[in-house]
Coordinates of C-alpha atoms in Angstrom, one line a residue:
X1 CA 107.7 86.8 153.2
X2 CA 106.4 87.5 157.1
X3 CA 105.3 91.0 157.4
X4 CA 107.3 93.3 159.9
X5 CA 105.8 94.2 163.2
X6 CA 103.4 97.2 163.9
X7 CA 105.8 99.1 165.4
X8 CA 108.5 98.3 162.3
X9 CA 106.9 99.5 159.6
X10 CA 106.4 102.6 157.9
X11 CA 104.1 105.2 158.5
X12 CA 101.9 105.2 154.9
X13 CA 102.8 108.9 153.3
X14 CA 100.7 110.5 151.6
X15 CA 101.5 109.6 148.0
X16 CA 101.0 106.2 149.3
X17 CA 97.6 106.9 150.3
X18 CA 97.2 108.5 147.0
X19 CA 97.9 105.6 145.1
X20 CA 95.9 103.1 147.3
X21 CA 92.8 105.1 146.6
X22 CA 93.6 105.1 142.7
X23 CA 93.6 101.6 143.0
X24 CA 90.4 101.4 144.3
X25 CA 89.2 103.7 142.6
X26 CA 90.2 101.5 139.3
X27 CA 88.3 98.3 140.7
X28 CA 85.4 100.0 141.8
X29 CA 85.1 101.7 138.7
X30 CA 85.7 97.9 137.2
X31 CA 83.0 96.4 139.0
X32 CA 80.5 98.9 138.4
X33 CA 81.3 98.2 134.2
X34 CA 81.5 94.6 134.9
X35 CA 77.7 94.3 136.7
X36 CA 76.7 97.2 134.4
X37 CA 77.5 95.0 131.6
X38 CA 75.9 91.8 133.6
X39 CA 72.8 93.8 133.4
X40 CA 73.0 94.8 130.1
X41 CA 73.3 91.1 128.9
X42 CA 70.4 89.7 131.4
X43 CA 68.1 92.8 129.8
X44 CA 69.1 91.9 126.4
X45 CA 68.0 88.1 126.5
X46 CA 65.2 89.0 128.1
X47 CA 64.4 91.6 125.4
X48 CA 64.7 89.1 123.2
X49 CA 62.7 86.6 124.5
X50 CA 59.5 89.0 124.7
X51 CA 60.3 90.6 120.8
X52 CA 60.2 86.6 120.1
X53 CA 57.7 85.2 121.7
X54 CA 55.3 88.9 120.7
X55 CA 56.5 87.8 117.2
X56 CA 55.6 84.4 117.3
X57 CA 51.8 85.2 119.0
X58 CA 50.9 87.7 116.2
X59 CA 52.2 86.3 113.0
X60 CA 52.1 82.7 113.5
X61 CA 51.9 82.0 109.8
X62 CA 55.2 83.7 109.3
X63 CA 56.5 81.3 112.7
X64 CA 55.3 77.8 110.6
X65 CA 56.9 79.2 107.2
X66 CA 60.0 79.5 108.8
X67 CA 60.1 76.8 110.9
X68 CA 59.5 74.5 108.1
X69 CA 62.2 76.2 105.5
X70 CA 65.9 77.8 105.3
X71 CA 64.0 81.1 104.5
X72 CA 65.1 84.2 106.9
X73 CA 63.0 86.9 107.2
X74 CA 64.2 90.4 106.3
X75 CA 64.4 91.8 110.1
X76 CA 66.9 88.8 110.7
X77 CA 69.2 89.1 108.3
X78 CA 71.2 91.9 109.5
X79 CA 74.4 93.3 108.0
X80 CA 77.3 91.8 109.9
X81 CA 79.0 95.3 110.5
X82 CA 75.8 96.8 111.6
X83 CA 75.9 93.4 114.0
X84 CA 79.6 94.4 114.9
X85 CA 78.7 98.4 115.7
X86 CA 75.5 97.7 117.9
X87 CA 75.7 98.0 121.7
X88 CA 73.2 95.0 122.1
X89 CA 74.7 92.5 119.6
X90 CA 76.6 89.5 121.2
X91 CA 78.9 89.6 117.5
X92 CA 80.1 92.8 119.8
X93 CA 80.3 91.5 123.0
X94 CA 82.2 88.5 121.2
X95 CA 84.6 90.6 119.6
X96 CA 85.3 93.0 122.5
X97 CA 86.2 90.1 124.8
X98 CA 88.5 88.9 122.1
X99 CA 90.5 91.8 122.1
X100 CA 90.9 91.9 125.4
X101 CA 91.6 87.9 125.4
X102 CA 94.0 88.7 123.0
X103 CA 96.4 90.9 124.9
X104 CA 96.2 88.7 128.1
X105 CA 97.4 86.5 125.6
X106 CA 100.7 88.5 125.3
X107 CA 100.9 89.4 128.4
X108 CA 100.3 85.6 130.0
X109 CA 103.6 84.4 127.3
X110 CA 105.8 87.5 129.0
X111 CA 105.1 86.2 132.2
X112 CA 105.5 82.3 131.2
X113 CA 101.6 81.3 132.2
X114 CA 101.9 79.3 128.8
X115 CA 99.1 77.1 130.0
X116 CA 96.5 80.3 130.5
X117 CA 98.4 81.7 127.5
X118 CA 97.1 78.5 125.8
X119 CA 93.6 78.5 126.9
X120 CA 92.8 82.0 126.1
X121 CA 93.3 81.5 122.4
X122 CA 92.0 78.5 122.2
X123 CA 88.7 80.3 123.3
X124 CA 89.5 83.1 120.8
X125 CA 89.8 80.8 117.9
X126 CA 86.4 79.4 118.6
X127 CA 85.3 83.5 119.0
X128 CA 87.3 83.7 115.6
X129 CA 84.9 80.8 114.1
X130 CA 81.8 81.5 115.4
X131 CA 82.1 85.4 113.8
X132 CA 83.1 84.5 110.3
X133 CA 80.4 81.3 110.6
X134 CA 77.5 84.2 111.2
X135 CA 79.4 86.4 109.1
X136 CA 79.0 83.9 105.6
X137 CA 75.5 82.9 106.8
X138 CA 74.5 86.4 107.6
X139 CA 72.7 85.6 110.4
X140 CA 72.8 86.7 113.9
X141 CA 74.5 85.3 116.5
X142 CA 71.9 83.6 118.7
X143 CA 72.1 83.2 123.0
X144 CA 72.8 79.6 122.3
X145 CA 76.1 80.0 120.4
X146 CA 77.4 82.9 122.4
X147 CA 76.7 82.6 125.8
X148 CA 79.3 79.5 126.5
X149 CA 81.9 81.6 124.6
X150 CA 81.6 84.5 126.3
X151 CA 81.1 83.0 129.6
X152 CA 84.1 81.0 129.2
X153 CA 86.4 84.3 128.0
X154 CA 84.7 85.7 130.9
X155 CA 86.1 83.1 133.1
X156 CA 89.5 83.4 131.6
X157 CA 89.7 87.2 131.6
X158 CA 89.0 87.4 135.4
X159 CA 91.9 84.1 135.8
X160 CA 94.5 86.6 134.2
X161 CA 93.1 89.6 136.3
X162 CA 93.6 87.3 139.5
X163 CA 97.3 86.8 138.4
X164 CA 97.7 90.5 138.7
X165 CA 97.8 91.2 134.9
X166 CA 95.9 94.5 135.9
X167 CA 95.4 97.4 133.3
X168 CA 98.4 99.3 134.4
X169 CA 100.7 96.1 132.9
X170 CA 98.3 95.5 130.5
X171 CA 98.5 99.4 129.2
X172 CA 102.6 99.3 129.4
X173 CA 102.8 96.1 128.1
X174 CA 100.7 97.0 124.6
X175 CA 103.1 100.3 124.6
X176 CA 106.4 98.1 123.9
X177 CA 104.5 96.1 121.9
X178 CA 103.4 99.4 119.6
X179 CA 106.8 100.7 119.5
X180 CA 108.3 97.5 118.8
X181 CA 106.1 97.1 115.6
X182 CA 106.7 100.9 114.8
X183 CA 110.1 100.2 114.8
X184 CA 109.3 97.1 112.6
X185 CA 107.8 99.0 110.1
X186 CA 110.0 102.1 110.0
X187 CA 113.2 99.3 109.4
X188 CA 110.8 97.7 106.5
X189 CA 109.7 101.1 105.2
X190 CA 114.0 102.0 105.1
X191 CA 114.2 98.5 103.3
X192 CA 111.4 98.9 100.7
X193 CA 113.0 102.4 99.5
X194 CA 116.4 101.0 99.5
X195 CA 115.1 98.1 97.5
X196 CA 112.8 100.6 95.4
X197 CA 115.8 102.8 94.4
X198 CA 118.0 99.5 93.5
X199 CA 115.2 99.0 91.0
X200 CA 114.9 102.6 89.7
X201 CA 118.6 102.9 89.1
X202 CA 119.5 99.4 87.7
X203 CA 119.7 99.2 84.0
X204 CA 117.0 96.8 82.1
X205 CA 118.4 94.2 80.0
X206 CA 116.8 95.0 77.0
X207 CA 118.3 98.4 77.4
X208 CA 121.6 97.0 78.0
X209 CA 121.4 95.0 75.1
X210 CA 120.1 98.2 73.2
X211 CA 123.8 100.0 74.2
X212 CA 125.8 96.8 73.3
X213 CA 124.2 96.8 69.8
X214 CA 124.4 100.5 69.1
X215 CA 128.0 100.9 70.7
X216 CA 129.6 98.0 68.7
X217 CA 127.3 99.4 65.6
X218 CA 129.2 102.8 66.1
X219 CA 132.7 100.8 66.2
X220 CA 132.9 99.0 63.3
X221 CA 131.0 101.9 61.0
X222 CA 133.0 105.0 60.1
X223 CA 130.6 106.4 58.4
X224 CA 128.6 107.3 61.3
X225 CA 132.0 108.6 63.1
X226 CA 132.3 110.8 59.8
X227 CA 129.3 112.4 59.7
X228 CA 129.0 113.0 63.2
X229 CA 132.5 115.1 62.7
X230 CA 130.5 116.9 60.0
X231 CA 127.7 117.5 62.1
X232 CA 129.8 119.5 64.9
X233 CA 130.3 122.5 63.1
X234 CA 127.0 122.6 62.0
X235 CA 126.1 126.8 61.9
X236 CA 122.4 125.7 62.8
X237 CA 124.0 124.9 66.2
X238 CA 124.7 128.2 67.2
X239 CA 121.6 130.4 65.3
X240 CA 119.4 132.4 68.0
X241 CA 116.4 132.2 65.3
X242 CA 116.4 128.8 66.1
X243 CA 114.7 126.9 69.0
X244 CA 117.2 125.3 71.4
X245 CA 116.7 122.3 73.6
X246 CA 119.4 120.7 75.6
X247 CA 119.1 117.3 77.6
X248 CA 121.5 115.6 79.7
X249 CA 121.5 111.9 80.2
X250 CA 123.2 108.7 79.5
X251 CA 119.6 106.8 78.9
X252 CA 119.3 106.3 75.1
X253 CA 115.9 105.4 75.2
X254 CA 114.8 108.0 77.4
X255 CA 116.6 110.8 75.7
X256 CA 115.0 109.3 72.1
X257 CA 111.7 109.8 73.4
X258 CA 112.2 113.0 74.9
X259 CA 113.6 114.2 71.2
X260 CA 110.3 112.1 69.2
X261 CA 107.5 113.6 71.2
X262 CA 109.1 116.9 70.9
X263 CA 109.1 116.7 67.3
X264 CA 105.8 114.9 67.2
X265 CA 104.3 118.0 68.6
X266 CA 106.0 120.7 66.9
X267 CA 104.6 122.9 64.5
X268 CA 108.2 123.2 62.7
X269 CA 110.5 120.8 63.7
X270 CA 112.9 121.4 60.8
X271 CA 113.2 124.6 63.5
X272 CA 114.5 122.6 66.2
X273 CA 117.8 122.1 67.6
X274 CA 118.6 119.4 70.1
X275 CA 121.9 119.8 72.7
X276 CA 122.6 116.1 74.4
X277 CA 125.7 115.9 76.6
X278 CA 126.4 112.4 77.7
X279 CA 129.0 110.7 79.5
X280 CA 132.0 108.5 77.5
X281 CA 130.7 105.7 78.0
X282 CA 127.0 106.2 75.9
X283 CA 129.0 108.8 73.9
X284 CA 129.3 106.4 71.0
X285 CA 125.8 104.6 72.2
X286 CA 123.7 108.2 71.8
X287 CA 125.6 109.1 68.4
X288 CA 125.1 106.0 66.8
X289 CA 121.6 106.2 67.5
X290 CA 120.6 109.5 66.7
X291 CA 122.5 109.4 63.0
X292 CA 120.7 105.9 62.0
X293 CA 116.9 107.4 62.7
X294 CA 115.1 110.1 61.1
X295 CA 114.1 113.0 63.2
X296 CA 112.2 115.3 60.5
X297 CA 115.0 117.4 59.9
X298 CA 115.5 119.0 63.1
X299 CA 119.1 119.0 64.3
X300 CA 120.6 116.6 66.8
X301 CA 124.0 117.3 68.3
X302 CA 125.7 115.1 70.9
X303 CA 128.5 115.8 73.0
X304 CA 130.7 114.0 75.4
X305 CA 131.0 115.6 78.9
X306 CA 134.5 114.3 79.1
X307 CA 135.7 116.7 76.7
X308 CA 134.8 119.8 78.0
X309 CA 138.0 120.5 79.9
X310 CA 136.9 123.6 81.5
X311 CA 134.6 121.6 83.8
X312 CA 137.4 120.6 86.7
X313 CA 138.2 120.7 90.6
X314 CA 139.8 124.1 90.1
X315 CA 136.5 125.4 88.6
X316 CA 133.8 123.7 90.1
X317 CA 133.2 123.0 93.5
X318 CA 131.0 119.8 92.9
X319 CA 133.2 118.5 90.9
X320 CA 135.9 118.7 93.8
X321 CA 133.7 117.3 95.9
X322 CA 132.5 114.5 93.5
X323 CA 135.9 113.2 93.1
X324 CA 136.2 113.5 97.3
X325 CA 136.5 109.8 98.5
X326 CA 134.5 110.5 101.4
X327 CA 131.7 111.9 99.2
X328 CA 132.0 108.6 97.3
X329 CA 131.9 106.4 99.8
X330 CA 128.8 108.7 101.3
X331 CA 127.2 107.9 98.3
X332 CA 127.8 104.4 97.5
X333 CA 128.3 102.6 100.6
X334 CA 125.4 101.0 102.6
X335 CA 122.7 102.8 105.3
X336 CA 125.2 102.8 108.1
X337 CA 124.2 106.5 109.1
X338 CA 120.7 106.0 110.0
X339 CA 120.4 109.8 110.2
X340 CA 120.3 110.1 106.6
X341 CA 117.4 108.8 104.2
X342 CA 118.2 106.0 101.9
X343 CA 116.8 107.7 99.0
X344 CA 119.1 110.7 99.1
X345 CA 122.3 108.4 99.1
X346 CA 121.1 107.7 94.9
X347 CA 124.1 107.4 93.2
X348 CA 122.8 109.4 90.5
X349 CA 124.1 112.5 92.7
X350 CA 127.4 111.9 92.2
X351 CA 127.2 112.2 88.6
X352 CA 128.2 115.2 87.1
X353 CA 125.4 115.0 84.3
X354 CA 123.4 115.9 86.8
X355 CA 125.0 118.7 88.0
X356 CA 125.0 120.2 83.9
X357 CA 122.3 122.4 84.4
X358 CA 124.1 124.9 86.6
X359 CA 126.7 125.0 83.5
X360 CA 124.4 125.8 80.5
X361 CA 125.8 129.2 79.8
X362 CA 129.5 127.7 79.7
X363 CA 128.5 124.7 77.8
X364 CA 126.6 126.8 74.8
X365 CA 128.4 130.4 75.2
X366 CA 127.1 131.9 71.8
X367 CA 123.0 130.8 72.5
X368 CA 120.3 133.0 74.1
X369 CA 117.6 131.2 75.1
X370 CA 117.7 127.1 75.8
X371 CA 115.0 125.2 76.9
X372 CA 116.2 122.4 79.7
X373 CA 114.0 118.3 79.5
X374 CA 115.1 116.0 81.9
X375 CA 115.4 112.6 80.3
X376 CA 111.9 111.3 82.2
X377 CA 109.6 113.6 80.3
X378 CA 107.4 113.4 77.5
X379 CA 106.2 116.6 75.8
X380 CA 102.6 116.3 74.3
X381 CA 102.6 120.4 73.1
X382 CA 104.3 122.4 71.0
X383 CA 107.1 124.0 73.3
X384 CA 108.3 126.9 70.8
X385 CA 106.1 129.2 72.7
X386 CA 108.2 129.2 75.6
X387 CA 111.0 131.3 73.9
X388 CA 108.7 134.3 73.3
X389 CA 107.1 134.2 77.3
X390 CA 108.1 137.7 78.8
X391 CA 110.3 136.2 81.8
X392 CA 110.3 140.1 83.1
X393 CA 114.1 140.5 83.2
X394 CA 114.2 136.7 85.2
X395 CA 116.0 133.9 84.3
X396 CA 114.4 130.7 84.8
X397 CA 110.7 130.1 83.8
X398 CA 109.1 127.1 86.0
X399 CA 105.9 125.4 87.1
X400 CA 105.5 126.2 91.0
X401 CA 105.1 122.8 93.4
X402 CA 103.6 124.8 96.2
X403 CA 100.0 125.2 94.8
X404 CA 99.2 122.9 98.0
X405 CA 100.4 123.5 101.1
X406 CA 104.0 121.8 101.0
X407 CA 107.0 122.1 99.1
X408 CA 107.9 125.6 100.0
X409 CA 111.7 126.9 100.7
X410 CA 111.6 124.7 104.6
X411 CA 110.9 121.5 102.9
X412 CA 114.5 121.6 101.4
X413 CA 116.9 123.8 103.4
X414 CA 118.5 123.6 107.0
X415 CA 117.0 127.4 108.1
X416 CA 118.2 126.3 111.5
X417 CA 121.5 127.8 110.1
X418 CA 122.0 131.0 109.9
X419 CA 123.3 131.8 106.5
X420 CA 119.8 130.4 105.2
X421 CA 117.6 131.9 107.7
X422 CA 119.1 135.5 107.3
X423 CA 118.8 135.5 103.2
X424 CA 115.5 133.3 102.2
X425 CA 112.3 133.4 103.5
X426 CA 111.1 129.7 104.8
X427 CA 107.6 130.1 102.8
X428 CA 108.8 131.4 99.7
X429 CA 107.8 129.0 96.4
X430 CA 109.7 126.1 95.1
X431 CA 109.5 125.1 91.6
X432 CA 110.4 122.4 89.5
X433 CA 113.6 121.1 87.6
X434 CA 112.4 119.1 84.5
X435 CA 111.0 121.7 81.6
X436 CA 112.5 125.1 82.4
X437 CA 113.2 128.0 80.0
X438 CA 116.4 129.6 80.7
X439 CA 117.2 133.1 79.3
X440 CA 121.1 133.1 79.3
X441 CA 121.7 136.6 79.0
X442 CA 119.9 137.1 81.7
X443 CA 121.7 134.7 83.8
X444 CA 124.7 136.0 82.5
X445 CA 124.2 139.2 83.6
X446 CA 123.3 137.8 87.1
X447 CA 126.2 135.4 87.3
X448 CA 124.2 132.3 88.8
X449 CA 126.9 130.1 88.1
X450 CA 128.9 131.7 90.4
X451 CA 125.6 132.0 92.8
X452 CA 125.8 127.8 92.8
X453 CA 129.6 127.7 93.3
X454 CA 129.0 130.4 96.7
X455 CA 126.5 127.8 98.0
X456 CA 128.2 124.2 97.1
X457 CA 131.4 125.9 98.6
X458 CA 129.3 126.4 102.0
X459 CA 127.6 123.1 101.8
X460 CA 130.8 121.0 101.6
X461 CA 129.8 119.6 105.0
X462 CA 126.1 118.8 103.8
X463 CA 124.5 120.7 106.7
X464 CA 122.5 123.7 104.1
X465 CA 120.4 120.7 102.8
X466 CA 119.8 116.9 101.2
X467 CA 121.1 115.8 98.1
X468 CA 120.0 116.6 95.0
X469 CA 119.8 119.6 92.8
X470 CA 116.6 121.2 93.6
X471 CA 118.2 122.7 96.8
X472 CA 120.9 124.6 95.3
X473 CA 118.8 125.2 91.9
X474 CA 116.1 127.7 94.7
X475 CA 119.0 129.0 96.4
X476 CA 120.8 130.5 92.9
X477 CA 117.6 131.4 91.5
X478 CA 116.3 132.8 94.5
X479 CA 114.6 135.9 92.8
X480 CA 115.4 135.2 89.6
X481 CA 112.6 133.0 88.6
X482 CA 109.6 133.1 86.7
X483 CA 106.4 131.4 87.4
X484 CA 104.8 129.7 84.3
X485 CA 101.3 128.1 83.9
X486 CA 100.6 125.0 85.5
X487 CA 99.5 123.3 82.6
X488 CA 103.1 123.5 81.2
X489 CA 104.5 120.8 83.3
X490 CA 103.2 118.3 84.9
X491 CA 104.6 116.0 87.8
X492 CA 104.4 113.3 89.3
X493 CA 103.7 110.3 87.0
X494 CA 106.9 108.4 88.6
X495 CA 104.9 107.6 91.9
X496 CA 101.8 109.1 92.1
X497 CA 98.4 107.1 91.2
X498 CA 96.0 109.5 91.0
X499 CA 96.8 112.0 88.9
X500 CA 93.9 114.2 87.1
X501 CA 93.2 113.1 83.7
X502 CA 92.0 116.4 82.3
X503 CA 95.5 117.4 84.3
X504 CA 97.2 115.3 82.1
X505 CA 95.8 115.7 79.0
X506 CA 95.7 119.3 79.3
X507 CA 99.9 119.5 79.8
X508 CA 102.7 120.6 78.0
X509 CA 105.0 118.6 79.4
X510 CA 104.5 115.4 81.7
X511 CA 107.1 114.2 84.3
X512 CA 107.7 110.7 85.1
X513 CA 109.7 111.9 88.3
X514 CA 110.3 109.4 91.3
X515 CA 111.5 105.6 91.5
X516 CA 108.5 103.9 88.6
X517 CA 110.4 105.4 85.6
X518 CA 107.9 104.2 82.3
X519 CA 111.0 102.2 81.1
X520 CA 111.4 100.1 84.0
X521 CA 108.9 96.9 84.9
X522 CA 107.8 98.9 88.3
X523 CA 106.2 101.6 86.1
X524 CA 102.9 102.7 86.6
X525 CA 101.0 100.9 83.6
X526 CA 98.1 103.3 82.8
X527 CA 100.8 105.8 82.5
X528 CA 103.6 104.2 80.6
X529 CA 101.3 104.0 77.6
X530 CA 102.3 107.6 77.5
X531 CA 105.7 107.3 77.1
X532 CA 106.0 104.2 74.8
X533 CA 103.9 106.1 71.7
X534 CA 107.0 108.4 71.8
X535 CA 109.3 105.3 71.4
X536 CA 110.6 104.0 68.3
X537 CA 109.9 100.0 68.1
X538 CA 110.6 99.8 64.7
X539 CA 114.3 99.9 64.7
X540 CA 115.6 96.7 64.4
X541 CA 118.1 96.9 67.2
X542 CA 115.3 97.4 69.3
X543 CA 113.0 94.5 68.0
X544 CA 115.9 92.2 68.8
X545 CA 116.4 93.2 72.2
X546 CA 112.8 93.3 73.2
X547 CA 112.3 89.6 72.1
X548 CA 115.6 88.4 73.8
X549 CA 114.8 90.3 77.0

C-alpha cells in the first residue's frame, strides 16, 4: 500500500514514540544476546581445542589407549543432566534452541507457514536424536555433531523472526496455548472425579451376588424371620450398663466388618450391643446375615428405616427436601451447573441413612451414651473406654482435622453470608464424622436436633454450604464438642498414600474415607489388607460369590 504524503500523515505522538523505542530497545537488547552468545560458542571451541590438544601433549599414553579402544576416560563421561545444566555444554545450547524451535513451530501452523512449520521440526527431531543418542552413550556432545544442528536451528529461528513472529506474538501466542491446556486439564480433572465417584458408588458384583443370596436365604427361611421377632424386644437393647454402638448403612459387608473388628478387639464383647438401621431393601439382606454368623455373644439388632414413622416431611426438614424433585434432579442429573463440584452431586446425599446421625436420640429414646461407626471403618482397639471419657458437660467427642493448617470452620461454610459470619468464628476447629461418642442426655438437654432442623431450614437454597453432613454436623455442635486424642481415629485411608505407619498402627479406629473404599477394586492395596482380616470368608455365601465374581 503507497505511503501518504509528508504533509498527510500524522504527527508521531508521544506514545508512538514510546513504543518505537521499546522496539528498539527489544532488538538491541537481542543483538547484544545473540553476538554475546556468538562469543560464547567461538570461546568455547576454542577452549576446547587448547584443554585437548594440552591433554594430548602431556599424557600421550592415555591419547594412544584411547585411540586404539571404546574405553572413555573418567573426565569425559559426564552425567547427561550435569551436561543439560552447564552454560558451556552444546547438549544446552541444543536444547534451548529446541524450545524455542518448538514454539515457532506453533506459531508458523497459526499463521499457515506449513513449509517453515515443517522444517523447524524436522531439525528438532534430529536435536531430539542427537540428545537421547549422547544421552544412552553417555558421552558428550562433540563440535562435530552439534554445530550443523545448531547452525541450521539458528538459520530457521532468524527465518521465523524475519516473518515477524517477534516475542510479543510469540509471548501471546504460548499464553492461549497455556490456558487452552489448563482448561484441558481442569475438564479431564472434572471427568476423572466424575468417573472416580461412578466407581466408588457402584455396587461390586460379588457384593450383589452376596445380597441376592442372603435376601432370597431370608425369604424362604422363617426361622430366621422368627427369631429376629424375638430378638426385638430383647431388654439387653435398652440397658445403660451396656456398651452401645449404632451404624447406619445398607453395605452388608461393610457393616459386618465394622461389627468383627469391634468384637475382635474387645475386652468383653458379650458387653456389646450393636444398633444397625438399614433401608428396606437390605432390611432382609442385613438380618439374614447377622442371625446365620456367630458374633461372641454380643447383641446385634437391625432395624428398617422405613418403619420409623416419626421420620417425615412434617418433622424433618431434609427429609422435605429429599423428596423435593428439584433436589433430586440436583443430585442425580449430569454436571450441567459447572459452578458446582461433581463430587458433591454423590447420590449418597440424598439418602436419608445418611442423614440418621442427627436422629440418634429419637431413634434410641431410652439409651445414654451411643457410640456412632460409619460403615468404612475398622476398629483395631478396644472402644469401651470411650463411654467413661469425661466429655465436660459436651456432647459429641471427636478427633480434630485441623492439626495442620486446613480444615477449619471457612473450608466448609459460605461466611460471605451473614447468618454464618455473625455466629461462628471462620478459624474455629472442624472434626470428624466416623467414630464419635455421643452423650444423649447431654444433647438432649441442648436440643441439637432441633439446632440441625434451624440450619437445613435456612439452607433450603444451598447457599450456607456444600453437600454433605459435616457442614451442618459443626454448625449444631458448634460448642458442644469434645476433642478426643488423635490416636482414636484415624483418616484418610480412602485416598491418601502416605499415611504414617506408627499412625496407623497406633489407632483406635481407622477410616477408609474418600472414593478407594477397601471393598472396591480401586482400593488402596497395602491398606485393604486391613479391612479384609475383619471379613468373614468362610461363609459359604461368600465363597460362592467370590469365585463367580
Amino acid at each position: 500500500m503507497r505511503r501518504r504524503a509528508a504533509e498527510y500523515r500524522r504527527p508521531i505522538s508521544i506514545g508512538s514514540r514510546r513504543r518505537f523505542l521499546t522496539c528498539c530497545w527489544i532488538w538491541v537488547l537481542l543483538g547484544t544476546f545473540l553476538i554475546a552468545g556468538f562469543l560464547l560458542f567461538v570461546s568455547h571451541h576454542n577452549y576446547q581445542h587448547e584443554d585437548d590438544h594440552h591433554v594430548e601433549h602431556h599424557h600421550p599414553l592415555i591419547s594412544e589407549k584411547n585411540s586404539g579402544s571404546e574405553h572413555i576416560s573418567v573426565e569425559e563421561r559426564l552425567n547427561f543432566t550435569e551436561q543439560l545444566v552447564s552454560a558451556r555444554s552444546y547438549a544446552r545450547q541444543l536444547a534451548e534452541q529446541m524450545t524455542l524451535a518448538k514454539a515457532y513451530v506453533v506459531i508458523a501452523k497459526e499463521h499457515n507457514n506449513l513449509h517453515l512449520a515443517w522444517e523447524l521440526s524436522s531439525k528438532i527431531r534430529s536435536c531430539q536424536y542427537l540428545l537421547s543418542k549422547a544421552a544412552m552413550r553417555e558421552d558428550p556432545i562433540s563440535l562435530e555433531e552439534a554445530e550443523p544442528i545448531i547452525k541450521s536451528l539458528s538459520s530457521l529461528i532468524f527465518k521465523a523472526q524475519d516473518a515477524h513472529y517477534d516475542i510479543a506474538t510469540t509471548m501471546i501466542t504460548m499464553k492461549s496455548h497455556i490456558q487452552a491446556l489448563e482448561e484441558r486439564a481442569n475438564a479431564a480433572s472434572v471427568q476423572s472425579t466424575v468417573f472416580g465417584q461412578i466407581a466408588a458408588e457402584s455396587l461390586p458384583k460379588n457384593l450383589h451376588c452376596l445380597d441376592i443370596k442372603l435376601m432370597a436365604n431370608w425369604l424362604k427361611e422363617y426361622s430366621l424371620q422368627k427369631r429376629a421377632d424375638e430378638r426385638r424386644n430383647s431388654p439387653r437393647l435398652t440397658d445403660n450398663n451396656l456398651y452401645h454402638f449404632c451404624i447406619f448403612s445398607d453395605n452388608v459387608l461393610a457393616v459386618s466388618v465394622v461389627v468383627n473388628s469391634t468384637i475382635a478387639n474387645a475386652d468383653h464383647p458379650q458387653q456389646l450391643v450393636f444398633h444397625i438401621v438399614t433401608n428396606g431393601v437390605n432390611y432382609g439382606v442385613m438380618q439374614a446375615w447377622f442371625l446365620s454368623n456367630n458374633f461372641k455373644e454380643s447383641t446385634i439388632e437391625v432395624q428398617n428405616i422405613e418403619d420409623f414413622a416419626w421420620l417425615n416431611a412434617s418433622y424433618s426438614p431434609v427429609v422435605k427436601q429429599l423428596l423435593n424433585g428439584e433436589s433430586r434432579k440436583y443430585y442425580f442429573e449430569g454436571l450441567e451447573n459447572a459452578g458446582v463440584e461433581p463430587k458433591f452431586r454423590n447420590p449418597k446425599y440424598a439418602s436419608l441413612l445418611n442423614h440418621l446421625r442427627f436422629y440418634i436420640p429419637e431413634i434410641y429414646p431410652q439409651l445414654e451414651k451411643v457410640v456412632f461407626l460409619d460403615d468404612d471403618v475398622v476398629v483395631q482397639k478396644d472402644l469401651t473406654p470411650l463411654f467413661s471419657l469425661d466429655l465436660h458437660g459436651n456432647v459429641n467427642g471427636a478427633v480434630e482435622t485441623c492439626l495442620e493448617a486446613f480444615h477449619r470452620y471457612y473450608k466448609y461454610l459460605n461466611f460471605s453470608n451473614p447468618l454464618i459470619s455473625s455466629k461462628f468464628d471462620p478459624q474455629a476447629c472442624g472434626w470428624a464424622f466416623g467414630m464419635n461418642i455421643f452423650d444423649l442426655i447431654a444433647w438432649r438437654k441442648a436440643n441439637v436436633t432441633s439446632r440441625y432442623h434451624y440450619w437445613q431450614e435456612h439452607n433450603a437454597d444451598k447457599t450456607l454450604w456444600k453437600l454433605g453432613t459435616l457442614p451442618p454436623g459443626l454448625l449444631s455442635f458448634y460448642g458442644l464438642t469434645e476433642p478426643l486424642d488423635r490416636r482414636w481415629h484415624v483418616l484418610g485411608l480412602g485416598y491418601d498414600l502416605n499415611i504414617d505407619n506408627r499412625l496407623i498402627e497406633s489407632a483406635a479406629v481407622i477410616h477408609f474415607n474418600g472414593n478407594m473404599k477397601p471393598w472396591l477394586k480401586l482400593g488402596i492395596s497395602k491398606y485393604r489388607v486391613l479391612w479384609e482380616r475383619y471379613l468373614n470368608q468362610s461363609h459359604p455365601y461368600f465363597q460362592d460369590c467370590a469365585t463367580s465374581g
